[in-house]
Short mmCIF file of C-alpha atoms in Angstrom, two decimals:
data_model
loop_
_atom_site.label_atom_id
_atom_site.label_comp_id
_atom_site.label_asym_id
_atom_site.label_seq_id
_atom_site.Cartn_x
_atom_site.Cartn_y
_atom_site.Cartn_z
CA MET A 1283 -116.33 -1.05 174.59
CA PRO A 1284 -113.53 -3.51 174.03
CA ALA A 1285 -110.14 -2.00 173.00
CA ALA A 1286 -110.12 -3.77 169.61
CA CYS A 1287 -113.63 -2.49 168.75
CA ARG A 1288 -112.63 0.96 169.89
CA HIS A 1289 -109.54 0.91 167.71
CA ARG A 1290 -111.62 -0.26 164.66
CA SER A 1291 -114.15 2.57 165.30
CA GLN A 1292 -111.46 5.18 165.51
CA SER A 1293 -109.86 3.83 162.21
CA ARG A 1294 -113.11 4.11 160.38
CA MET A 1295 -113.65 7.71 161.58
CA ARG A 1296 -110.11 8.67 160.24
CA TRP A 1297 -110.80 7.07 156.90
CA HIS A 1298 -114.27 8.98 156.72
CA ALA A 1299 -112.44 12.27 157.53
CA ALA A 1300 -109.86 11.59 154.87
CA LEU A 1301 -112.46 10.81 152.29
CA LEU A 1302 -114.30 14.07 153.17
CA VAL A 1303 -111.11 16.09 152.60
CA ILE A 1304 -110.49 14.46 149.25
CA TRP A 1305 -114.08 15.00 148.12
CA ALA A 1306 -114.04 18.59 149.17
CA ILE A 1307 -111.06 19.46 146.90
CA PRO A 1308 -111.18 17.29 143.91
CA ALA A 1309 -110.12 20.02 141.34
CA VAL A 1310 -107.06 20.93 143.36
CA ALA A 1311 -105.83 17.31 143.56
CA ALA A 1312 -106.32 16.87 139.76
CA ALA A 1313 -104.01 18.10 137.10
CA PRO A 1314 -104.13 21.94 136.78
CA VAL A 1315 -106.07 23.45 133.87
CA THR A 1316 -103.87 25.75 131.95
CA LEU A 1317 -104.23 27.98 128.80
CA PRO A 1318 -101.30 29.86 127.04
CA ALA A 1319 -101.11 33.65 127.63
CA ARG A 1320 -102.22 35.54 124.48
CA ALA A 1321 -100.38 38.47 122.90
CA VAL A 1322 -102.66 41.43 122.36
CA GLN A 1323 -102.49 45.07 121.36
CA TYR A 1324 -103.93 47.83 123.51
CA ARG A 1325 -103.87 51.61 124.17
CA PRO A 1326 -103.11 52.56 127.85
CA GLU A 1327 -105.91 54.68 129.07
CA VAL A 1328 -106.25 57.39 131.78
CA ARG A 1329 -109.64 58.45 133.09
CA ALA A 1330 -110.27 61.50 135.17
CA TRP A 1331 -113.09 63.56 136.60
CA ALA A 1332 -113.67 66.73 134.62
CA GLN A 1333 -115.81 69.84 134.80
CA VAL A 1334 -116.56 72.62 132.29
CA GLU A 1335 -115.55 75.97 133.67
CA SER A 1336 -115.40 79.52 132.54
CA LEU A 1337 -112.17 80.38 130.76
CA ALA A 1338 -109.44 82.13 132.71
CA PRO A 1339 -106.22 83.70 131.25
CA LEU A 1340 -103.96 80.76 130.23
CA VAL A 1341 -100.30 80.89 131.45
CA LEU A 1342 -97.96 78.98 129.29
CA ARG A 1343 -95.04 77.36 131.12
CA THR A 1344 -91.94 75.46 130.22
CA GLN A 1345 -92.07 71.67 130.76
CA VAL A 1346 -88.16 71.33 130.89
CA VAL A 1347 -85.20 73.25 131.97
CA ALA A 1348 -84.29 75.49 129.05
CA ARG A 1349 -82.95 78.92 127.79
CA VAL A 1350 -85.11 81.34 125.88
CA ASP A 1351 -83.80 81.66 122.24
CA GLN A 1352 -86.42 83.77 120.69
CA VAL A 1353 -89.78 85.50 121.60
CA LEU A 1354 -91.81 85.66 118.42
CA VAL A 1355 -94.77 87.76 119.73
CA VAL A 1356 -95.55 90.87 121.52
CA PRO A 1357 -98.39 91.80 124.03
CA GLY A 1358 -101.72 92.55 122.28
CA GLN A 1359 -100.90 90.45 119.25
CA THR A 1360 -103.62 88.06 117.98
CA VAL A 1361 -102.30 84.45 117.29
CA GLN A 1362 -103.95 81.35 115.84
CA ALA A 1363 -103.94 77.78 117.15
CA GLY A 1364 -100.60 76.22 116.64
CA GLU A 1365 -98.72 79.43 115.89
CA PRO A 1366 -95.19 79.45 117.40
CA LEU A 1367 -94.73 81.85 120.26
CA VAL A 1368 -91.33 81.21 121.84
CA THR A 1369 -88.40 79.00 120.92
CA LEU A 1370 -86.25 77.24 123.60
CA GLY A 1371 -82.76 75.88 123.69
CA GLY A 1372 -79.74 76.00 125.95
CA PRO A 1373 -77.13 73.42 126.98
CA THR A 1374 -79.43 71.50 129.40
CA LEU A 1375 -82.25 70.97 126.74
CA ALA A 1376 -79.62 70.07 124.06
CA GLY A 1377 -78.12 67.50 126.38
CA GLU A 1378 -81.46 65.94 127.00
CA LEU A 1379 -82.23 65.84 123.36
CA SER A 1380 -78.92 64.19 122.63
CA ALA A 1381 -79.52 61.57 125.28
CA ALA A 1382 -83.11 60.98 124.01
CA ARG A 1383 -81.86 60.44 120.41
CA ALA A 1384 -79.23 58.00 121.61
CA ARG A 1385 -81.85 56.03 123.49
CA THR A 1386 -84.11 56.04 120.41
CA GLN A 1387 -81.23 54.80 118.20
CA ALA A 1388 -80.35 52.07 120.71
CA ALA A 1389 -83.97 51.07 120.94
CA GLN A 1390 -84.21 50.85 117.12
CA GLN A 1391 -81.19 48.65 117.06
CA GLU A 1392 -82.67 46.34 119.66
CA LEU A 1393 -85.85 46.27 117.68
CA ALA A 1394 -84.08 45.32 114.47
CA ALA A 1395 -82.19 42.54 116.37
CA ALA A 1396 -85.38 41.25 117.84
CA GLN A 1397 -87.06 41.18 114.36
CA HIS A 1398 -84.16 39.26 112.97
CA THR A 1399 -84.17 36.80 115.83
CA LEU A 1400 -87.90 36.12 115.40
CA ALA A 1401 -87.53 35.71 111.68
CA SER A 1402 -84.75 33.28 112.10
CA ALA A 1403 -86.77 31.30 114.72
CA LYS A 1404 -89.80 31.10 112.37
CA ARG A 1405 -87.62 29.88 109.51
CA THR A 1406 -86.10 27.05 111.55
CA TYR A 1407 -89.26 25.99 113.54
CA PRO A 1408 -89.87 23.20 114.28
CA VAL A 1409 -86.99 21.40 112.76
CA VAL A 1410 -84.21 23.26 114.74
CA THR A 1411 -86.05 25.71 116.94
CA ASP A 1412 -88.39 24.51 119.61
CA ARG A 1413 -91.67 26.09 120.86
CA LYS A 1414 -90.07 27.61 123.90
CA THR A 1415 -87.43 29.40 121.84
CA LEU A 1416 -90.05 30.65 119.31
CA ASP A 1417 -92.15 31.94 122.19
CA ALA A 1418 -89.10 33.78 123.70
CA ALA A 1419 -88.36 35.43 120.43
CA GLN A 1420 -91.98 36.61 120.11
CA ALA A 1421 -91.90 37.97 123.61
CA GLY A 1422 -88.56 39.65 122.94
CA LEU A 1423 -89.99 41.36 119.87
CA ALA A 1424 -93.04 42.66 121.84
CA ALA A 1425 -90.73 44.09 124.53
CA ALA A 1426 -88.53 45.69 121.92
CA GLU A 1427 -91.45 47.24 120.15
CA ASN A 1428 -92.69 48.70 123.42
CA ASP A 1429 -89.26 50.12 124.25
CA ALA A 1430 -88.82 51.69 120.82
CA ALA A 1431 -92.29 53.30 120.97
CA ALA A 1432 -91.52 54.70 124.49
CA ALA A 1433 -88.18 56.06 123.22
CA HIS A 1434 -89.82 57.75 120.19
CA THR A 1435 -92.50 59.22 122.28
CA ALA A 1436 -90.00 60.59 124.81
CA LEU A 1437 -87.95 62.18 121.98
CA ALA A 1438 -91.00 63.63 120.23
CA THR A 1439 -92.04 65.20 123.57
CA LEU A 1440 -88.68 66.81 124.07
CA GLN A 1441 -88.54 68.09 120.53
CA ALA A 1442 -91.92 69.59 120.88
CA GLN A 1443 -90.69 71.56 123.88
CA GLN A 1444 -88.22 73.39 121.70
CA THR A 1445 -91.13 75.56 120.38
CA LEU A 1446 -93.99 76.86 122.54
CA ARG A 1447 -97.09 77.17 120.40
CA SER A 1448 -100.47 78.73 121.04
CA PRO A 1449 -102.91 75.95 121.92
CA ALA A 1450 -105.87 77.94 120.60
CA ALA A 1451 -106.81 81.25 118.92
CA ALA A 1452 -105.91 83.92 121.49
CA ILE A 1453 -104.49 87.41 122.22
CA ILE A 1454 -100.99 87.68 123.78
CA GLY A 1455 -101.21 89.14 127.26
CA GLN A 1456 -98.11 89.56 129.39
CA VAL A 1457 -94.79 88.21 128.24
CA GLU A 1458 -92.74 86.92 131.20
CA ALA A 1459 -89.51 85.80 129.55
CA ALA A 1460 -86.86 87.45 127.44
CA PRO A 1461 -84.26 86.01 125.00
CA GLY A 1462 -81.28 84.61 126.85
CA ALA A 1463 -83.20 83.94 130.13
CA ASP A 1464 -82.60 80.59 131.83
CA LEU A 1465 -85.93 79.02 132.93
CA THR A 1466 -86.66 76.21 135.24
CA ALA A 1467 -89.27 73.49 134.51
CA GLY A 1468 -92.67 74.99 135.13
CA ALA A 1469 -91.55 78.66 134.77
CA PRO A 1470 -94.16 81.08 133.26
CA VAL A 1471 -93.35 82.29 129.77
CA LEU A 1472 -96.37 84.29 128.73
CA THR A 1473 -100.10 84.79 129.25
CA LEU A 1474 -102.81 84.04 126.62
CA HIS A 1475 -106.44 85.34 126.52
CA SER A 1476 -108.47 82.84 124.55
CA HIS A 1477 -111.24 83.86 122.25
CA GLY A 1478 -113.50 81.12 123.72
CA SER A 1479 -115.48 81.37 126.97
CA LEU A 1480 -115.29 77.79 128.36
CA TRP A 1481 -112.73 75.06 128.97
CA LEU A 1482 -112.40 71.70 130.67
CA ARG A 1483 -110.76 71.21 133.98
CA ALA A 1484 -109.58 67.66 134.69
CA GLU A 1485 -108.15 66.20 137.87
CA VAL A 1486 -105.75 63.30 137.64
CA PHE A 1487 -104.76 61.57 140.93
CA GLY A 1488 -101.39 59.83 141.57
CA ASP A 1489 -98.08 60.23 139.70
CA GLN A 1490 -98.81 57.82 136.83
CA VAL A 1491 -97.21 58.45 133.50
CA LEU A 1492 -99.66 60.29 131.27
CA PRO A 1493 -100.22 59.86 127.56
CA ALA A 1494 -98.00 62.03 125.36
CA THR A 1495 -100.85 62.72 123.02
CA ALA A 1496 -102.53 66.14 123.43
CA THR A 1497 -106.01 64.97 122.37
CA ALA A 1498 -108.67 63.18 124.51
CA ARG A 1499 -112.37 63.01 124.64
CA PHE A 1500 -114.82 64.23 127.24
CA ALA A 1501 -117.79 61.99 128.11
CA PRO A 1502 -120.59 64.01 129.73
CA ALA A 1503 -122.18 62.49 132.84
CA ASP A 1504 -125.69 63.01 131.38
CA GLY A 1505 -124.86 60.51 128.73
CA GLY A 1506 -124.40 63.06 125.86
CA ALA A 1507 -122.22 62.46 122.90
CA ALA A 1508 -118.44 62.52 123.67
CA ILE A 1509 -116.62 65.68 122.77
CA ALA A 1510 -113.10 65.79 121.40
CA VAL A 1511 -110.79 67.99 123.45
CA ARG A 1512 -107.13 69.10 123.27
CA ARG A 1513 -104.81 69.69 126.26
CA VAL A 1514 -103.58 73.17 126.65
CA ALA A 1515 -101.67 73.17 130.05
CA GLU A 1516 -100.93 71.49 133.37
CA LEU A 1517 -101.37 73.93 136.27
CA PRO A 1518 -98.30 74.22 138.53
CA ALA A 1519 -100.39 74.00 141.76
CA ARG A 1520 -102.22 70.85 142.70
CA ALA A 1521 -105.90 70.83 143.69
CA GLN A 1522 -106.80 70.78 147.45
CA ASN A 1523 -107.44 67.05 147.13
CA GLY A 1524 -103.92 66.50 145.80
CA ALA A 1525 -104.82 65.91 142.24
CA ARG A 1526 -102.87 67.18 139.29
CA VAL A 1527 -104.99 69.74 137.27
CA PHE A 1528 -105.08 69.91 133.52
CA ASN A 1529 -106.87 72.31 131.21
CA PHE A 1530 -108.44 71.18 127.95
CA ILE A 1531 -110.34 73.14 125.20
CA ALA A 1532 -112.81 71.73 122.68
CA ALA A 1533 -111.17 70.69 119.41
CA GLY A 1534 -114.33 71.84 117.50
CA ALA A 1535 -117.76 73.11 118.22
CA ALA A 1536 -118.87 72.00 121.75
CA PRO A 1537 -122.39 72.17 123.06
CA TRP A 1538 -121.28 72.05 126.62
CA GLN A 1539 -122.33 74.47 129.51
CA ALA A 1540 -120.38 75.81 132.54
CA GLY A 1541 -120.71 73.41 135.48
CA GLU A 1542 -121.25 70.30 133.39
CA THR A 1543 -119.28 67.36 134.63
CA GLY A 1544 -118.10 63.96 133.20
CA ASP A 1545 -115.08 61.74 132.45
CA LEU A 1546 -112.10 62.64 130.59
CA VAL A 1547 -110.75 59.66 128.58
CA TRP A 1548 -107.13 60.04 127.57
CA GLN A 1549 -105.55 57.28 125.47
CA GLY A 1550 -101.91 56.68 124.79
CA THR A 1551 -100.07 55.11 121.93
CA GLN A 1552 -100.61 51.36 121.06
CA ARG A 1553 -98.61 48.86 123.06
CA THR A 1554 -98.24 45.06 123.31
CA ALA A 1555 -99.41 43.04 126.40
CA VAL A 1556 -100.57 39.54 127.10
CA ALA A 1557 -104.06 38.62 128.15
CA VAL A 1558 -105.05 35.96 130.81
CA PRO A 1559 -108.51 35.21 132.34
CA SER A 1560 -109.11 37.17 135.57
CA GLU A 1561 -109.42 33.87 137.41
CA ALA A 1562 -105.67 33.34 136.80
CA LEU A 1563 -104.55 36.18 138.96
CA VAL A 1564 -103.68 35.69 142.66
CA LEU A 1565 -103.26 38.57 145.14
CA ASN A 1566 -100.84 37.82 148.00
CA ALA A 1567 -99.25 40.29 150.43
CA GLY A 1568 -99.93 43.15 148.15
CA HIS A 1569 -98.49 41.58 144.98
CA TRP A 1570 -100.14 39.89 141.97
CA TYR A 1571 -99.12 36.55 140.70
CA VAL A 1572 -100.04 33.93 138.20
CA LEU A 1573 -99.19 30.28 138.32
CA THR A 1574 -97.21 29.09 135.20
CA ASP A 1575 -96.59 25.53 134.19
CA VAL A 1576 -92.77 25.12 133.62
CA HIS A 1577 -92.10 21.61 132.42
CA GLY A 1578 -94.85 20.18 134.51
CA LYS A 1579 -94.06 22.15 137.63
CA LEU A 1580 -96.14 25.04 138.84
CA VAL A 1581 -94.15 28.29 139.43
CA ALA A 1582 -95.54 31.50 140.99
CA GLN A 1583 -94.80 34.41 138.62
CA ALA A 1584 -94.99 37.96 139.73
CA VAL A 1585 -96.90 40.19 137.24
CA THR A 1586 -98.18 43.71 136.80
CA PRO A 1587 -101.88 43.71 135.87
CA GLY A 1588 -103.06 46.47 133.56
CA PRO A 1589 -106.57 47.28 132.20
CA THR A 1590 -109.29 44.64 131.74
CA ARG A 1591 -110.78 43.53 128.34
CA GLY A 1592 -114.08 41.69 128.90
CA THR A 1593 -113.31 38.83 131.29
CA ASP A 1594 -109.50 39.06 130.62
CA VAL A 1595 -106.89 41.06 132.32
CA LEU A 1596 -103.97 42.43 130.42
CA ILE A 1597 -100.55 41.71 131.94
CA THR A 1598 -98.11 44.60 131.15
CA HIS A 1599 -95.06 43.10 132.79
CA GLY A 1600 -93.76 39.76 134.11
CA LEU A 1601 -95.28 37.34 131.61
CA ARG A 1602 -94.65 36.52 127.95
CA ALA A 1603 -97.03 35.23 125.32
CA GLY A 1604 -97.38 31.53 124.95
CA VAL A 1605 -96.58 30.62 128.56
CA PRO A 1606 -99.08 28.11 130.06
CA VAL A 1607 -100.99 29.76 132.87
CA VAL A 1608 -103.38 28.02 135.41
CA VAL A 1609 -106.89 29.32 134.80
CA ARG A 1610 -109.01 27.29 137.17
CA GLN A 1611 -108.68 27.40 141.03
CA ALA A 1612 -105.36 29.27 140.80
CA TYR A 1613 -105.92 30.77 144.20
CA LEU A 1614 -106.34 27.36 145.86
CA LEU A 1615 -103.25 25.88 144.08
CA PHE A 1616 -101.15 28.96 145.01
CA HIS A 1617 -102.01 28.80 148.71
CA ARG A 1618 -101.83 25.03 148.84
CA ASP A 1619 -98.33 25.13 147.63
CA PHE A 1620 -97.45 28.17 149.76
CA SER A 1621 -98.77 26.39 152.88
CA ALA A 1622 -96.70 23.30 152.07
CA GLN A 1623 -93.57 25.39 152.31
CA TYR A 1624 -94.59 27.13 155.51
CA ALA A 1625 -92.95 26.10 158.75
CA PRO A 1626 -94.58 27.37 162.00
CA LEU A 1627 -92.39 29.01 164.57
CA ASP A 1628 -91.30 27.00 167.62
#
């Protein structure tokens, strides 16, 4: 074949290859499809495997370092659910309470400032305030609300530790602590013998922060109606599989039987997050990202995904409401841009 013909043939082949590449990724080459992240309210939820067991004596333990102020009961005494048994104090607990109150006050001040900022932005939008500033004010308020709620929960949890109460109707067994005794976190205080015969043992894996609420619900594996339960204790020793072990009792009449299994569903207080379609999330090197459109330029934003809601994923950290997020072929766009910045080693 003459050289000129061979050159024309090679040129045509290169053009055909280029066209095939273009046809193969038409959506990536086009303008990215974005939607604004939406602000939503949700309740963080912990699910755990649980089993109904015969009730054993319950050992009440301290959750914090404290000093025993008063012991209000004696062995053999009958007590009702919620009845105070022991009061705690001491310099360590007092210091933690003081710090928690200061954090709560600071969080309330931040919340008030965020509310004022958003109100001002709404009054001047769109004449003086632009959309970006308004979105930032809304995101700031959501973050301040979450911080204030967390601070209030932490303070309420500490305040509750000042008085140990009976989780159920019971008879006082052995009293381990005396007034003036300094106790470490997890130290036994007294033993209760419940009037009931069954309770729920739940196993929670990992060291995730658990809801401060004491109430939850038990969903039997056989599909029976959910049963309201109340937490009574966390056992000091972990299960053989490494799980944290919690005991719950029924909040009312419960038709359960020993050996019955199911899921414990434990909900926390309401929080604010932003929702994006699941297609917007990209997993790279063990970290989650979304692609945001910042003034026409795509930026990889690290995020912390939370629970799902239908086809959406709730983002708990790293993204604010109103930010445009790529919702179509985000994975291809992310790795296309990443590859463009990659330089192979010599």
